[in-house]
Amino acid sequence: MSYEDAKKRYAALGVNPEEAMKKLKDVPVSLHCWQGDDVRGFDTDPSKPLTGGIQTTGNYPGRARTPEELMADIEKVLSLVPGKAKMNLHASYAIFEEGEWADRDKLEPKHFKKWVDFCKKHHCGCDFNPTFFSHPMCDPLTLSSPNEETRRFWINHGKACMKISEYFAEELGEPCVMNIWTGDGFKDIPADRIGPRIRYKESIDEILSVPYDFKKVKPCVESKVFGIGVEAYTAGSAEFCLSYAAMNRDKCLPLMDNGHYHPTEVVSDKIPSLLAFFPEIALHITRPIRWDSDHVVLFDDETREICKEIVRCGGLDGRVNLALDYFDASINRISAWTVGFRNLQKALLYALLEPDMKALQDSGNFSELQVRFEEEKTMPFGEIWDEYCRRCGAPLDGEWFEIVREYEKNVLSAR
Ligand code: RNT
Ligand code: ZN
């Protein structure tokens, strides 16, 4: 079947694939730099373990060890994916001059100048994340620590990151989403559950007390149910973060990561709930297996369902900020990045090609609705996807893995 034939099949359902492709190619999706080096960053000793309740597993060869290697790898990925990318960096990816180093509370925009140049070269914006983990000042708490010196250090880190986010927004002409996530929590039953949360709240209040233009810098609060070593309690629980965002609607956004809920909860259903109240939200798209395992995003049911809700709710008109967030060190990292980015594009395109079936629901026609949903699954989606890749100048499925294999042979295996 050709693209033209596929287009006719969709047209019969009242769907115009041309419009779907046109819409999708301008929607920014943040590409997380941390897939390339297993969340190590450049500002601490790479032999030290990750902290903050997150973990990478696997030791596939070829991890990026320097800014140059990481940028080269990201460039490779950008050449293999359709759509509009935005960069997503952590503060730990600061780039220092020879002999220079600054601790996290002293980071400045100049430490991200090379990333700004990189983004300019690729005509993309940049999102940002303070790094409240994998650092000696985690005691192990950060923004919720009872130790005033610790808490102060991390508040200052947050404030420094607000400045850096502003720098990205101004230099790149696209808003910078700045995500606040900490792994603060306890392994076992705490004696005080409210104390850390009050301190966390007051710390975020202080970080957000710096002057900023909310249209340019968009701070978010990301919740989490538990992490490795913090199984019993997290300060930044779902209720905590959602309440914080709701009470500070003029200052920050709620961020949902679909790996951060109990396994039978689905973020697809939470999106319309939040959008009933918040003009704008942010998402981390990942794939949890039994827990927040951060597997590569697939073209699976829940990813499609998340994308359908985004599209149905008008999320692609600036109401939903999309970012990928996963890290698999057991497979080729370029492939991992590419698979996840392409799959999110695929799922968004798939969602944009869904006929509007609200009338069937509103008229109580659930038999037909079920039939139409099932029929949708065997529509010639692959033809539209191929056409979208072609128009974006990206390789088709079946074409790009060979390029990754070559890159592995020529570049990664020499590391
Ligand atoms: C961790 C959170 C958080 C991190 C990144 C590195 O569980 O999902 O978003 O993955 O900040
Ligand atoms: Zn996340």
mmCIF file of N, CA, C and O in Angstrom, residues 72-130:
data_model
loop_
_atom_site.group_PDB
_atom_site.id
_atom_site.type_symbol
_atom_site.label_atom_id
_atom_site.label_comp_id
_atom_site.label_asym_id
_atom_site.label_seq_id
_atom_site.Cartn_x
_atom_site.Cartn_y
_atom_site.Cartn_z
ATOM 1 N N ALA A 72 28.644 14.307 20.602
ATOM 2 C CA ALA A 72 28.738 13.557 19.338
ATOM 3 C C ALA A 72 27.640 12.490 19.300
ATOM 4 O O ALA A 72 26.984 12.283 18.263
ATOM 5 N N ASP A 73 27.408 11.843 20.432
ATOM 6 C CA ASP A 73 26.380 10.797 20.485
ATOM 7 C C ASP A 73 24.984 11.394 20.280
ATOM 8 O O ASP A 73 24.143 10.838 19.570
ATOM 9 N N ILE A 74 24.743 12.525 20.928
ATOM 10 C CA ILE A 74 23.424 13.171 20.791
ATOM 11 C C ILE A 74 23.212 13.592 19.331
ATOM 12 O O ILE A 74 22.122 13.431 18.776
ATOM 13 N N GLU A 75 24.270 14.098 18.712
ATOM 14 C CA GLU A 75 24.170 14.488 17.308
ATOM 15 C C GLU A 75 23.773 13.301 16.430
ATOM 16 O O GLU A 75 22.954 13.421 15.512
ATOM 17 N N LYS A 76 24.347 12.170 16.755
ATOM 18 C CA LYS A 76 24.008 10.951 16.002
ATOM 19 C C LYS A 76 22.517 10.653 16.163
ATOM 20 O O LYS A 76 21.805 10.415 15.189
ATOM 21 N N VAL A 77 22.053 10.730 17.400
ATOM 22 C CA VAL A 77 20.634 10.447 17.666
ATOM 23 C C VAL A 77 19.745 11.432 16.901
ATOM 24 O O VAL A 77 18.760 11.036 16.265
ATOM 25 N N LEU A 78 20.111 12.710 16.965
ATOM 26 C CA LEU A 78 19.289 13.723 16.286
ATOM 27 C C LEU A 78 19.171 13.455 14.784
ATOM 28 O O LEU A 78 18.174 13.808 14.160
ATOM 29 N N SER A 79 20.215 12.823 14.224
ATOM 30 C CA SER A 79 20.171 12.534 12.781
ATOM 31 C C SER A 79 19.282 11.323 12.476
ATOM 32 O O SER A 79 18.987 11.034 11.326
ATOM 33 N N LEU A 80 18.874 10.611 13.512
ATOM 34 C CA LEU A 80 18.121 9.370 13.303
ATOM 35 C C LEU A 80 16.650 9.480 13.677
ATOM 36 O O LEU A 80 15.908 8.499 13.566
ATOM 37 N N VAL A 81 16.241 10.639 14.152
ATOM 38 C CA VAL A 81 14.850 10.755 14.607
ATOM 39 C C VAL A 81 14.096 11.854 13.860
ATOM 40 O O VAL A 81 14.679 12.874 13.504
ATOM 41 N N PRO A 82 12.800 11.626 13.621
ATOM 42 C CA PRO A 82 11.985 12.687 13.032
ATOM 43 C C PRO A 82 11.471 13.616 14.135
ATOM 44 O O PRO A 82 11.562 13.289 15.319
ATOM 45 N N GLY A 83 10.931 14.764 13.738
ATOM 46 C CA GLY A 83 10.295 15.645 14.713
ATOM 47 C C GLY A 83 11.241 16.684 15.273
ATOM 48 O O GLY A 83 12.396 16.784 14.874
ATOM 49 N N LYS A 84 10.708 17.443 16.215
ATOM 50 C CA LYS A 84 11.448 18.577 16.772
ATOM 51 C C LYS A 84 11.957 18.227 18.166
ATOM 52 O O LYS A 84 11.177 17.979 19.077
ATOM 53 N N ALA A 85 13.267 18.215 18.303
ATOM 54 C CA ALA A 85 13.844 17.892 19.614
ATOM 55 C C ALA A 85 14.180 19.160 20.374
ATOM 56 O O ALA A 85 14.352 20.238 19.805
ATOM 57 N N LYS A 86 14.228 19.000 21.689
ATOM 58 C CA LYS A 86 14.710 20.040 22.578
ATOM 59 C C LYS A 86 15.725 19.311 23.452
ATOM 60 O O LYS A 86 15.577 18.111 23.690
ATOM 61 N N MET A 87 16.760 19.975 23.924
ATOM 62 C CA MET A 87 17.696 19.270 24.810
ATOM 63 C C MET A 87 17.161 19.296 26.240
ATOM 64 O O MET A 87 16.400 20.178 26.607
ATOM 65 N N ASN A 88 17.556 18.318 27.022
ATOM 66 C CA ASN A 88 17.213 18.316 28.437
ATOM 67 C C ASN A 88 18.464 17.946 29.221
ATOM 68 O O ASN A 88 18.994 16.844 29.070
ATOM 69 N N LEU A 89 18.962 18.910 29.998
ATOM 70 C CA LEU A 89 20.226 18.724 30.714
ATOM 71 C C LEU A 89 20.024 18.706 32.214
ATOM 72 O O LEU A 89 19.073 19.289 32.722
ATOM 73 N N HIS A 90 20.951 18.083 32.894
ATOM 74 C CA HIS A 90 21.027 18.171 34.352
ATOM 75 C C HIS A 90 22.179 19.106 34.697
ATOM 76 O O HIS A 90 23.147 19.233 33.935
ATOM 77 N N ALA A 91 22.091 19.713 35.876
ATOM 78 C CA ALA A 91 23.159 20.618 36.314
ATOM 79 C C ALA A 91 24.510 19.910 36.376
ATOM 80 O O ALA A 91 25.558 20.520 36.162
ATOM 81 N N SER A 92 24.486 18.601 36.635
ATOM 82 C CA SER A 92 25.737 17.849 36.737
ATOM 83 C C SER A 92 26.478 17.755 35.397
ATOM 84 O O SER A 92 27.587 17.242 35.351
ATOM 85 N N TYR A 93 25.852 18.254 34.329
ATOM 86 C CA TYR A 93 26.514 18.237 33.012
ATOM 87 C C TYR A 93 27.185 19.576 32.695
ATOM 88 O O TYR A 93 27.461 19.879 31.532
ATOM 89 N N ALA A 94 27.458 20.354 33.737
ATOM 90 C CA ALA A 94 28.208 21.602 33.569
ATOM 91 C C ALA A 94 29.548 21.290 32.897
ATOM 92 O O ALA A 94 30.139 20.241 33.160
ATOM 93 N N ILE A 95 29.988 22.207 32.055
ATOM 94 C CA ILE A 95 31.272 21.994 31.366
ATOM 95 C C ILE A 95 32.270 23.049 31.846
ATOM 96 O O ILE A 95 32.046 24.245 31.678
ATOM 97 N N PHE A 96 33.346 22.574 32.458
ATOM 98 C CA PHE A 96 34.335 23.489 33.031
ATOM 99 C C PHE A 96 35.547 23.626 32.110
ATOM 100 O O PHE A 96 35.881 22.711 31.368
ATOM 101 N N GLU A 97 36.178 24.800 32.222
ATOM 102 C CA GLU A 97 37.442 24.997 31.510
ATOM 103 C C GLU A 97 38.502 24.126 32.188
ATOM 104 O O GLU A 97 38.333 23.710 33.336
ATOM 105 N N GLU A 98 39.593 23.925 31.481
ATOM 106 C CA GLU A 98 40.730 23.184 32.033
ATOM 107 C C GLU A 98 41.106 23.726 33.428
ATOM 108 O O GLU A 98 41.314 24.929 33.590
ATOM 109 N N GLY A 99 41.147 22.865 34.419
ATOM 110 C CA GLY A 99 41.572 23.293 35.763
ATOM 111 C C GLY A 99 40.491 23.993 36.575
ATOM 112 O O GLY A 99 40.696 24.308 37.750
ATOM 113 N N GLU A 100 39.350 24.280 35.949
ATOM 114 C CA GLU A 100 38.270 24.981 36.648
ATOM 115 C C GLU A 100 37.289 23.962 37.220
ATOM 116 O O GLU A 100 37.146 22.862 36.699
ATOM 117 N N TRP A 101 36.596 24.331 38.296
ATOM 118 C CA TRP A 101 35.513 23.501 38.823
ATOM 119 C C TRP A 101 34.650 24.379 39.709
ATOM 120 O O TRP A 101 35.159 25.289 40.374
ATOM 121 N N ALA A 102 33.362 24.177 39.706
ATOM 122 C CA ALA A 102 32.482 24.926 40.616
ATOM 123 C C ALA A 102 31.527 23.936 41.244
ATOM 124 O O ALA A 102 31.032 23.032 40.573
ATOM 125 N N ASP A 103 31.295 24.106 42.542
ATOM 126 C CA ASP A 103 30.358 23.204 43.201
ATOM 127 C C ASP A 103 28.936 23.591 42.774
ATOM 128 O O ASP A 103 28.700 24.662 42.217
ATOM 129 N N ARG A 104 28.000 22.711 43.096
ATOM 130 C CA ARG A 104 26.637 22.908 42.569
ATOM 131 C C ARG A 104 25.974 24.209 43.020
ATOM 132 O O ARG A 104 25.148 24.756 42.307
ATOM 133 N N ASP A 105 26.343 24.687 44.207
ATOM 134 C CA ASP A 105 25.716 25.938 44.664
ATOM 135 C C ASP A 105 26.339 27.160 44.009
ATOM 136 O O ASP A 105 25.848 28.273 44.173
ATOM 137 N N LYS A 106 27.404 26.928 43.255
ATOM 138 C CA LYS A 106 28.113 28.056 42.633
ATOM 139 C C LYS A 106 28.062 27.993 41.103
ATOM 140 O O LYS A 106 28.821 28.693 40.434
ATOM 141 N N LEU A 107 27.229 27.152 40.571
ATOM 142 C CA LEU A 107 27.183 27.034 39.106
ATOM 143 C C LEU A 107 26.652 28.323 38.483
ATOM 144 O O LEU A 107 25.799 28.993 39.049
ATOM 145 N N GLU A 108 27.190 28.614 37.299
ATOM 146 C CA GLU A 108 26.800 29.843 36.605
ATOM 147 C C GLU A 108 26.450 29.526 35.155
ATOM 148 O O GLU A 108 26.871 28.501 34.617
ATOM 149 N N PRO A 109 25.728 30.461 34.524
ATOM 150 C CA PRO A 109 25.396 30.256 33.106
ATOM 151 C C PRO A 109 26.617 29.929 32.243
ATOM 152 O O PRO A 109 26.535 29.094 31.349
ATOM 153 N N LYS A 110 27.761 30.534 32.564
ATOM 154 C CA LYS A 110 28.934 30.306 31.698
ATOM 155 C C LYS A 110 29.326 28.816 31.648
ATOM 156 O O LYS A 110 29.933 28.366 30.675
ATOM 157 N N HIS A 111 28.983 28.072 32.677
ATOM 158 C CA HIS A 111 29.319 26.647 32.670
ATOM 159 C C HIS A 111 28.453 25.847 31.703
ATOM 160 O O HIS A 111 28.648 24.641 31.529
ATOM 161 N N PHE A 112 27.490 26.543 31.088
ATOM 162 C CA PHE A 112 26.609 25.876 30.119
ATOM 163 C C PHE A 112 26.675 26.514 28.737
ATOM 164 O O PHE A 112 25.875 26.227 27.870
ATOM 165 N N LYS A 113 27.677 27.374 28.570
ATOM 166 C CA LYS A 113 27.842 28.073 27.295
ATOM 167 C C LYS A 113 28.020 27.080 26.136
ATOM 168 O O LYS A 113 27.444 27.250 25.055
ATOM 169 N N LYS A 114 28.794 26.039 26.365
ATOM 170 C CA LYS A 114 29.035 25.066 25.284
ATOM 171 C C LYS A 114 27.749 24.343 24.912
ATOM 172 O O LYS A 114 27.541 23.969 23.750
ATOM 173 N N TRP A 115 26.881 24.142 25.902
ATOM 174 C CA TRP A 115 25.592 23.514 25.586
ATOM 175 C C TRP A 115 24.700 24.477 24.798
ATOM 176 O O TRP A 115 23.966 24.058 23.895
ATOM 177 N N VAL A 116 24.780 25.750 25.144
ATOM 178 C CA VAL A 116 24.006 26.744 24.390
ATOM 179 C C VAL A 116 24.484 26.745 22.933
ATOM 180 O O VAL A 116 23.669 26.735 22.001
ATOM 181 N N ASP A 117 25.790 26.715 22.744
ATOM 182 C CA ASP A 117 26.321 26.671 21.376
ATOM 183 C C ASP A 117 25.834 25.418 20.653
ATOM 184 O O ASP A 117 25.461 25.470 19.474
ATOM 185 N N PHE A 118 25.829 24.320 21.378
ATOM 186 C CA PHE A 118 25.363 23.048 20.792
ATOM 187 C C PHE A 118 23.889 23.169 20.367
ATOM 188 O O PHE A 118 23.518 22.768 19.265
ATOM 189 N N CYS A 119 23.070 23.747 21.244
ATOM 190 C CA CYS A 119 21.641 23.892 20.929
ATOM 191 C C CYS A 119 21.435 24.846 19.758
ATOM 192 O O CYS A 119 20.572 24.613 18.901
ATOM 193 N N LYS A 120 22.214 25.909 19.729
ATOM 194 C CA LYS A 120 22.093 26.856 18.607
ATOM 195 C C LYS A 120 22.412 26.149 17.294
ATOM 196 O O LYS A 120 21.721 26.322 16.293
ATOM 197 N N LYS A 121 23.458 25.350 17.332
ATOM 198 C CA LYS A 121 23.854 24.614 16.128
ATOM 199 C C LYS A 121 22.707 23.724 15.642
ATOM 200 O O LYS A 121 22.505 23.544 14.448
ATOM 201 N N HIS A 122 21.958 23.188 16.593
ATOM 202 C CA HIS A 122 20.871 22.270 16.219
ATOM 203 C C HIS A 122 19.500 22.924 16.246
ATOM 204 O O HIS A 122 18.484 22.231 16.159
ATOM 205 N N HIS A 123 19.492 24.244 16.361
ATOM 206 C CA HIS A 123 18.236 25.016 16.347
ATOM 207 C C HIS A 123 17.214 24.467 17.332
ATOM 208 O O HIS A 123 16.053 24.268 16.992
ATOM 209 N N CYS A 124 17.668 24.189 18.539
ATOM 210 C CA CYS A 124 16.705 23.668 19.508
ATOM 211 C C CYS A 124 16.796 24.418 20.832
ATOM 212 O O CYS A 124 17.794 25.062 21.137
ATOM 213 N N GLY A 125 15.724 24.342 21.600
ATOM 214 C CA GLY A 125 15.697 24.911 22.936
ATOM 215 C C GLY A 125 16.323 23.949 23.929
ATOM 216 O O GLY A 125 16.846 22.895 23.543
ATOM 217 N N CYS A 126 16.268 24.322 25.210
ATOM 218 C CA CYS A 126 16.874 23.458 26.215
ATOM 219 C C CYS A 126 16.091 23.515 27.526
ATOM 220 O O CYS A 126 15.738 24.591 27.997
ATOM 221 N N ASP A 127 15.810 22.360 28.083
ATOM 222 C CA ASP A 127 15.223 22.265 29.421
ATOM 223 C C ASP A 127 16.337 21.954 30.416
ATOM 224 O O ASP A 127 17.435 21.557 30.020
ATOM 225 N N PHE A 128 16.011 22.116 31.692
ATOM 226 C CA PHE A 128 17.083 22.014 32.687
ATOM 227 C C PHE A 128 16.593 21.369 33.979
ATOM 228 O O PHE A 128 15.396 21.409 34.281
ATOM 229 N N ASN A 129 17.524 20.783 34.712
ATOM 230 C CA ASN A 129 17.222 20.125 35.988
ATOM 231 C C ASN A 129 18.322 20.375 36.992
ATOM 232 O O ASN A 129 19.484 20.023 36.731
ATOM 233 N N PRO A 130 17.996 20.971 38.134
ATOM 234 C CA PRO A 130 18.995 20.962 39.215
ATOM 235 C C PRO A 130 19.279 19.508 39.579
ATOM 236 O O PRO A 130 18.392 18.657 39.470
#
